[in-house]
Short mmCIF file of C-alpha atoms and ligand atoms in Angstrom, two decimals:
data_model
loop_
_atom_site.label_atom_id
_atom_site.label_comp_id
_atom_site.label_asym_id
_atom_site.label_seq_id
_atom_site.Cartn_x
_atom_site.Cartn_y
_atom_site.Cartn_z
CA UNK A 30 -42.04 -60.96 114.10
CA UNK A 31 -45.33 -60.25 115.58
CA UNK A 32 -46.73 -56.44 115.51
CA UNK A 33 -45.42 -54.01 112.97
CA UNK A 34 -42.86 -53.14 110.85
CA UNK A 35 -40.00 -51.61 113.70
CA UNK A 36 -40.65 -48.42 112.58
CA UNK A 37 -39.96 -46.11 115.66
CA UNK A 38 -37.54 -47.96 116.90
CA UNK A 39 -35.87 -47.96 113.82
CA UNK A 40 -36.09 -43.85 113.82
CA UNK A 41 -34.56 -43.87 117.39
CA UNK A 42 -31.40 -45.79 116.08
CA UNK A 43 -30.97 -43.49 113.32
CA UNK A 44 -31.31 -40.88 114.91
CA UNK A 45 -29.39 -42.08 118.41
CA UNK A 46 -25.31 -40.92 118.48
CA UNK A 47 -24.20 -42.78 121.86
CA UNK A 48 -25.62 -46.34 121.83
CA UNK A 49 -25.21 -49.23 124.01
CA UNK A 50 -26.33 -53.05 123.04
CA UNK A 51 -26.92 -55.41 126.30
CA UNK A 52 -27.36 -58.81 124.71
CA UNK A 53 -27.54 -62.32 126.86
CA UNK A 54 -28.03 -65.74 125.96
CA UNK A 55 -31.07 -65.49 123.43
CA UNK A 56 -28.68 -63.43 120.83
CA UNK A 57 -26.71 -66.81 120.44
CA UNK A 58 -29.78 -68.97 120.93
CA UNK A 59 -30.10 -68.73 116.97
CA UNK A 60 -26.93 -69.98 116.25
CA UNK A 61 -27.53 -73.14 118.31
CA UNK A 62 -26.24 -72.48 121.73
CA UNK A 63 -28.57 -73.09 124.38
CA UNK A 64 -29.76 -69.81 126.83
CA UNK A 65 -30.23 -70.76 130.44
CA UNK A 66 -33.90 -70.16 131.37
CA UNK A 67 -36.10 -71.08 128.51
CA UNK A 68 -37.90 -73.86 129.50
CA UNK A 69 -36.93 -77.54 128.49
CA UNK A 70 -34.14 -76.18 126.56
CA UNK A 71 -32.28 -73.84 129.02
CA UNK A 72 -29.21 -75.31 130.89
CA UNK A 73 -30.43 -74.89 134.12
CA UNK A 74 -33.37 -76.33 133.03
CA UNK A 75 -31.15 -79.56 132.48
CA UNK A 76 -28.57 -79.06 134.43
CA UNK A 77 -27.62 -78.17 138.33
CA UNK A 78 -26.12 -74.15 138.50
CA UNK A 79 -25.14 -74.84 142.38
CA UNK A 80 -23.27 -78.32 141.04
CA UNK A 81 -21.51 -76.65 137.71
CA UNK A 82 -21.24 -72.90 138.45
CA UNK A 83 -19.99 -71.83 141.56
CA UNK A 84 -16.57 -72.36 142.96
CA UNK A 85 -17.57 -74.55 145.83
CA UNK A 86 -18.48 -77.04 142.85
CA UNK A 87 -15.69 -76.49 141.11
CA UNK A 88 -13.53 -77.36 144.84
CA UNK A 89 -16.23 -80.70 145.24
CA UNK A 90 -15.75 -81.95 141.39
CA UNK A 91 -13.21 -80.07 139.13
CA UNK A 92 -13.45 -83.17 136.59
CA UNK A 93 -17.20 -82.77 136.52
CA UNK A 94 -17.65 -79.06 136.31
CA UNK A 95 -13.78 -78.65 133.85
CA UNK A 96 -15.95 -81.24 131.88
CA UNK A 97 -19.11 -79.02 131.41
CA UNK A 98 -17.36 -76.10 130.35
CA UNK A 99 -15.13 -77.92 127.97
CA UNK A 100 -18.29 -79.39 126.19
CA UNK A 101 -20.12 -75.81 126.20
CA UNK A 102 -16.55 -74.85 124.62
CA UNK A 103 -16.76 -77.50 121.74
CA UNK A 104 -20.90 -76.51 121.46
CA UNK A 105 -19.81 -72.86 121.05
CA UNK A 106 -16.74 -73.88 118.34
CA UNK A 107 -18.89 -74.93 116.20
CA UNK A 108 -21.59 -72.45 116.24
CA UNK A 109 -21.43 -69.52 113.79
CA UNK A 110 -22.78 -65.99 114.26
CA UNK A 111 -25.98 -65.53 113.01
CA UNK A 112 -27.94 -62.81 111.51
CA UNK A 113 -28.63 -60.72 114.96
CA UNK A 114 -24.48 -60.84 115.95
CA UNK A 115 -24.45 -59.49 111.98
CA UNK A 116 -26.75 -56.89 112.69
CA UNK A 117 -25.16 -55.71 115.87
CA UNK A 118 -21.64 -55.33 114.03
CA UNK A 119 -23.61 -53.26 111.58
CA UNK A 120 -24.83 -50.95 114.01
CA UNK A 121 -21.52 -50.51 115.51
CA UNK A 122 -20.30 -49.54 111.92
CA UNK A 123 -22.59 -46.88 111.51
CA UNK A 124 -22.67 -45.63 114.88
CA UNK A 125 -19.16 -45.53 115.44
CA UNK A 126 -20.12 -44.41 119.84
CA UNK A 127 -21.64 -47.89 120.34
CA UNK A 128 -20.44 -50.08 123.27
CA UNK A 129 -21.65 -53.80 123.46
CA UNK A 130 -22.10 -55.48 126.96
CA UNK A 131 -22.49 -59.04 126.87
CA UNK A 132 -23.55 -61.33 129.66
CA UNK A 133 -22.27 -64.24 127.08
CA UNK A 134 -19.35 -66.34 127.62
CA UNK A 135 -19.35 -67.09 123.98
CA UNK A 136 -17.08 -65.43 121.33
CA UNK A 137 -19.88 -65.04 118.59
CA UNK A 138 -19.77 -60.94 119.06
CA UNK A 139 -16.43 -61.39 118.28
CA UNK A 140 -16.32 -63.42 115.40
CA UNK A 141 -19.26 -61.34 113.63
CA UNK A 142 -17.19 -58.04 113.57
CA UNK A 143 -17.73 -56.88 117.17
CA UNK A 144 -14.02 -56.67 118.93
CA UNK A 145 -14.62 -55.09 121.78
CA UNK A 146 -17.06 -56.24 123.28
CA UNK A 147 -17.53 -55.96 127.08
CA UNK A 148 -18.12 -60.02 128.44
CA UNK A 149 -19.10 -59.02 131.88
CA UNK A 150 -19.80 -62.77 133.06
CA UNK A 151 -16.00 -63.87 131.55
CA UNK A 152 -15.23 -65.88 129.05
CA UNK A 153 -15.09 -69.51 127.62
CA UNK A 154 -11.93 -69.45 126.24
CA UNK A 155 -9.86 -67.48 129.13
CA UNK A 156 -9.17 -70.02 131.58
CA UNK A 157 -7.21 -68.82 134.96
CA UNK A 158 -5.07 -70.64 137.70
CA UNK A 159 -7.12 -71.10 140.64
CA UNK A 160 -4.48 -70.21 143.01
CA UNK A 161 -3.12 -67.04 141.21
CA UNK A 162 -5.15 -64.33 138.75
CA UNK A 163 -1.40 -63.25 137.66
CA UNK A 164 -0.38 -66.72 136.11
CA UNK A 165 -1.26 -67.38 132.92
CA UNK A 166 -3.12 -70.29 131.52
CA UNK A 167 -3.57 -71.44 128.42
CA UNK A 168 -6.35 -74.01 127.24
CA UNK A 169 -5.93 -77.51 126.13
CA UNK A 170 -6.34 -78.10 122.27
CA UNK A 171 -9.32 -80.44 120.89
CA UNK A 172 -6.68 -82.69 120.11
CA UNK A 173 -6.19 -83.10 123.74
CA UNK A 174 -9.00 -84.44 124.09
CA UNK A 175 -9.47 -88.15 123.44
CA UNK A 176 -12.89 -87.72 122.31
CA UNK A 177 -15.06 -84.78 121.65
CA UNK A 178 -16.49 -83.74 125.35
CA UNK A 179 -19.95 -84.84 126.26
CA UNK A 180 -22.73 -83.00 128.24
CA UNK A 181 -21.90 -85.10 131.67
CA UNK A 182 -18.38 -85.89 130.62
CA UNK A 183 -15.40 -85.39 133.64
CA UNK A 184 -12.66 -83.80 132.30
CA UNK A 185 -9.63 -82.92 134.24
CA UNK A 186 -8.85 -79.69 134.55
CA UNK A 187 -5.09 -78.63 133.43
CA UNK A 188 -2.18 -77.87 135.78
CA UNK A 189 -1.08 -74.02 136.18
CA UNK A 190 2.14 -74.24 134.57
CA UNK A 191 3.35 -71.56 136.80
CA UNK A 192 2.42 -73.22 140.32
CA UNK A 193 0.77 -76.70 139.72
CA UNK A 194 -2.55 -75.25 140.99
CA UNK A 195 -5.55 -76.27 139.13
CA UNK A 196 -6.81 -74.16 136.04
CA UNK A 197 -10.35 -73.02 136.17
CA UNK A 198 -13.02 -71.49 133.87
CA UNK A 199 -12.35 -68.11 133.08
CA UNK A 200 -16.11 -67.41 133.76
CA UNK A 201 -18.19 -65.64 136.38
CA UNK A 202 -19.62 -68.18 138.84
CA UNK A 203 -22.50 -67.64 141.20
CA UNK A 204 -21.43 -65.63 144.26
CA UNK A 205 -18.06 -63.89 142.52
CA UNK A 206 -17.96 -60.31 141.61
CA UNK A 207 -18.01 -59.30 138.10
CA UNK A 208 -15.01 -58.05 136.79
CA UNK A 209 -14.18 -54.77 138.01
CA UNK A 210 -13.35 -53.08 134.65
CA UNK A 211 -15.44 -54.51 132.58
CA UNK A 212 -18.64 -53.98 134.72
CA UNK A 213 -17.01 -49.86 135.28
CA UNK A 214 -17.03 -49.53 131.19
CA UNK A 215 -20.03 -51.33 131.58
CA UNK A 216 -22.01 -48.67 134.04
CA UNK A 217 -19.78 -45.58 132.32
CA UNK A 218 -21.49 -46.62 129.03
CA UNK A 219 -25.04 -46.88 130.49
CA UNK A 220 -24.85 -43.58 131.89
CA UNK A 221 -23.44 -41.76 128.71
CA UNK A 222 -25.90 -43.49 125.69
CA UNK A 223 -28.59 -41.89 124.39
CA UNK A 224 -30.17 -45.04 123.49
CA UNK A 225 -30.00 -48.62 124.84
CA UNK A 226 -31.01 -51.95 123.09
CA UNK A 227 -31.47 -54.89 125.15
CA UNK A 228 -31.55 -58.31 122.95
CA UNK A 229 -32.35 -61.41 124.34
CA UNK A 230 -31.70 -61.47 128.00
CA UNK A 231 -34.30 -62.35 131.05
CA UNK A 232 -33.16 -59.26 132.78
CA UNK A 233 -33.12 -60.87 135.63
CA UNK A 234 -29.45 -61.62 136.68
CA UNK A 235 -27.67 -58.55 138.61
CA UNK A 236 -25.73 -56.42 138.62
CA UNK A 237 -25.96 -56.85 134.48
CA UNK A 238 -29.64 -56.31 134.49
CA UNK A 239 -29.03 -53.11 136.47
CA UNK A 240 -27.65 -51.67 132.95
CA UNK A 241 -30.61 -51.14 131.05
CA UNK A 242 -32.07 -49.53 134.32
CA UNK A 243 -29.07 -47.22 134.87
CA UNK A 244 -29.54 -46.20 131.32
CA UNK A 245 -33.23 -45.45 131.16
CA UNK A 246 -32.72 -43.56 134.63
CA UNK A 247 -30.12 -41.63 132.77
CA UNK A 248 -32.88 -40.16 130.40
CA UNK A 249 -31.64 -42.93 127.57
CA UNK A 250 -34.21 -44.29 125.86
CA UNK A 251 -34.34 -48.27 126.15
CA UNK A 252 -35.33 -50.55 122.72
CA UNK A 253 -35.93 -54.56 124.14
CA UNK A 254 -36.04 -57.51 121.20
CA UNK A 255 -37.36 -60.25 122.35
CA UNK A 256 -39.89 -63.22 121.85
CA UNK A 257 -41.46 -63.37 125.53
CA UNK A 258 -41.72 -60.79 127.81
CA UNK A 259 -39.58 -59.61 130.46
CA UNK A 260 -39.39 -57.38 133.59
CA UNK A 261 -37.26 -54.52 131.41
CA UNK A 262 -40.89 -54.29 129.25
CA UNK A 263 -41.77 -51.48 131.88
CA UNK A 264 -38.63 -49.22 130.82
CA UNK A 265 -38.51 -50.01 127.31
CA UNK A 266 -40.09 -47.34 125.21
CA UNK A 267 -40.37 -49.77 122.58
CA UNK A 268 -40.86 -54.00 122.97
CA UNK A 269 -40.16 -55.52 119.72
CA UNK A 270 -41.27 -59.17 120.17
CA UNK A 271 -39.34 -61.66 117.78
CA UNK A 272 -36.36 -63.20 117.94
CA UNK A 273 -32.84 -61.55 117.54
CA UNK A 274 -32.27 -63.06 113.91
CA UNK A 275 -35.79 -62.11 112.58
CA UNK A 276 -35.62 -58.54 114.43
CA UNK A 277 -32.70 -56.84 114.28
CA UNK A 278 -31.27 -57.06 110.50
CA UNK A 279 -34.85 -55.84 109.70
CA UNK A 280 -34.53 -53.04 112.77
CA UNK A 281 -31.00 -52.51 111.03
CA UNK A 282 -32.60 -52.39 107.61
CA UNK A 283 -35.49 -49.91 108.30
CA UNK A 284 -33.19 -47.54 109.85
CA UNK A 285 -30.66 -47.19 107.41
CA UNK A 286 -32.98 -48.03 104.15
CA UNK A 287 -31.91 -45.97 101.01
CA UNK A 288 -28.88 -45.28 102.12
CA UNK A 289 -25.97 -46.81 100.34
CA UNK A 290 -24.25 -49.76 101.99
CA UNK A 291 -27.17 -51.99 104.57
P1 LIG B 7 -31.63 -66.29 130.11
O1 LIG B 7 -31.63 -67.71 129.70
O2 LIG B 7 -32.01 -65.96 131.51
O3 LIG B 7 -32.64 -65.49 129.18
C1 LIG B 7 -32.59 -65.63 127.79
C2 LIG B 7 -33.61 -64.69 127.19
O4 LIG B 7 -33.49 -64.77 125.77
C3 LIG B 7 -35.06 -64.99 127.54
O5 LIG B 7 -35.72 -63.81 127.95
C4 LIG B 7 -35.65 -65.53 126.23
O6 LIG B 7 -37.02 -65.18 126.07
C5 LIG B 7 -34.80 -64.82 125.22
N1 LIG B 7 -34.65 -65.51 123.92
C6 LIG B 7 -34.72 -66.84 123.66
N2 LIG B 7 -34.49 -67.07 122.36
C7 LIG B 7 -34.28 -65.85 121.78
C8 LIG B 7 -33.98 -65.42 120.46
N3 LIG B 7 -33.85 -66.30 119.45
N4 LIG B 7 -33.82 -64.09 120.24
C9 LIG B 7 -33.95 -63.21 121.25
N5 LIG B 7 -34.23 -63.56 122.51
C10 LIG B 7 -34.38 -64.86 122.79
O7 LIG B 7 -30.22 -65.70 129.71
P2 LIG B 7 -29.50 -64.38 130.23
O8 LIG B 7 -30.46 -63.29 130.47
O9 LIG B 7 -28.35 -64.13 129.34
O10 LIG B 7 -24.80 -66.06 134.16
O11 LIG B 7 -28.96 -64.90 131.64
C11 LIG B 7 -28.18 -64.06 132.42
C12 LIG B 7 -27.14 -64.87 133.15
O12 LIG B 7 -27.76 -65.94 133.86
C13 LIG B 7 -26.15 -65.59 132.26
O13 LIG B 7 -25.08 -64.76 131.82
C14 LIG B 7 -25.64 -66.67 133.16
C15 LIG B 7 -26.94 -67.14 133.74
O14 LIG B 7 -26.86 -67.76 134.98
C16 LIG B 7 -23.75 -66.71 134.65
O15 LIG B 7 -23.47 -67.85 134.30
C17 LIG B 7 -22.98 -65.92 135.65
#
């Protein structure tokens, strides 16, 4: 971690009672899965957003774009939380008022101690008929697969069992609205925190990147970790540059050092 020690920041955790953590891709980049805009390694550095991630694509090629999302599935599977998802949990344990927002599709909050979290851009692993929100769909096993699915691999999407229709990613494609609850809880918690730390997104997709914006306007005060800068430096009283494993078990650390269970 360039700069010093975290030490403010680490006071204005300690001291904060209503909290709010925004992460996006760069919290999970540490545990191998890739963000989207870091160069060379970013997906839509490799990869076409307007042929994989919107539903016209999805209409053109379901094999092509089922097939993408099954192989980020398997890449996610067999990732593990790392230290930053760790930290995060920890926070929420101490600070009992803290909400998590999430612009991942991943489940790595989830399977670091964070339940709850709030995915506002869906989810990997909550497929949907196309046809019909109310029919349930379930996703295939790995066994189902023949082999393991690769980047470019067509897969065919399932059959709603319900009405035949064609099962789709339960994620947020370009052009859809975000979920309507989860971006409400979303704005509801922005408003009410005290204090708001952003981890490892661009800050550039909206409405999510409205959140740490709502919540500075809101007289919170806004704590950003990460490595390069971004266009939520301006509102963030404090820019810890590092990444979100190096950062924020130390952040978590400083704040709560000499007390008994960090
Ligand atoms: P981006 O790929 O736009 O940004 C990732 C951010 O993480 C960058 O600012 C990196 O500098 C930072 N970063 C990289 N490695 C890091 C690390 N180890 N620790 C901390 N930060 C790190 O990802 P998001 O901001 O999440 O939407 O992108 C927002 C949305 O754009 C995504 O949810 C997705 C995408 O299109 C949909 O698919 C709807």
């Amino acid at each position: 971690m360039k700069g010093a020690l975290p030490h403010r920041a680490a006071q204005l955790l300690r001291e904060a009672h209503r909290v709010v953590v925004l992460t996006g891709a760069g919290i999970s980049a540490e545990s191998g899965v890739p963000t989207f805009r870091d160069a060379l390694t970013g997906l839509w550095a490799r990869f076409d957003a307007q042929r994989l991630a919107t539903a016209e694509a999805f209409h053109a090629d379901p094999d092509l774009v089922w097939g993408w999302y099954e192989w980020r599935r398997t890449t996610v599977g067999r990732a593990e939380p790392n230290p930053g998802h760790v930290a995060i949990a920890t926070i929420q344990a101490r600070i009992p008022d803290t909400t998590v927002i999430t612009q991942n599709v991943d489940d790595l909050h989830e399977r670091s101690g964070t339940p709850a979290a709030i995915h506002l851009h869906g989810s990997l692993f909550t497929p949907r008929c196309v046809a019909a929100a109310a029919h349930p769909a379930t996703l295939p096993s790995p066994d189902d697969h023949a082999a393991p699915p690769d980047e470019g691999g067509r897969i065919p999407p399932p059959r709603c069992a319900s009405c035949g229709a064609l099962v789709r990613p339960g994620v947020v494609w370009f052009g859809e609205p975000l979920p309507e609850a989860a971006l409400t809880a979303a704005v509801e918690a922005a408003t009410a925190c005290d204090l708001l730390l952003t981890v490892g997104t661009s800050g550039t997709v909206y409405p999510a990147a409205e959140i740490p914006r709502i919540a500075a306007r809101s007289g919170a005060t806004v704590i950003q970790v990460n490595p390069e800068p971004t266009p939520l430096d301006r509102i963030a009283a404090v820019n810890l540059h590092g990444t979100a494993a190096q950062v924020l078990p130390t952040l978590v650390a400083t704040a709560w050092a000499g007390t008994d269970d960090t």
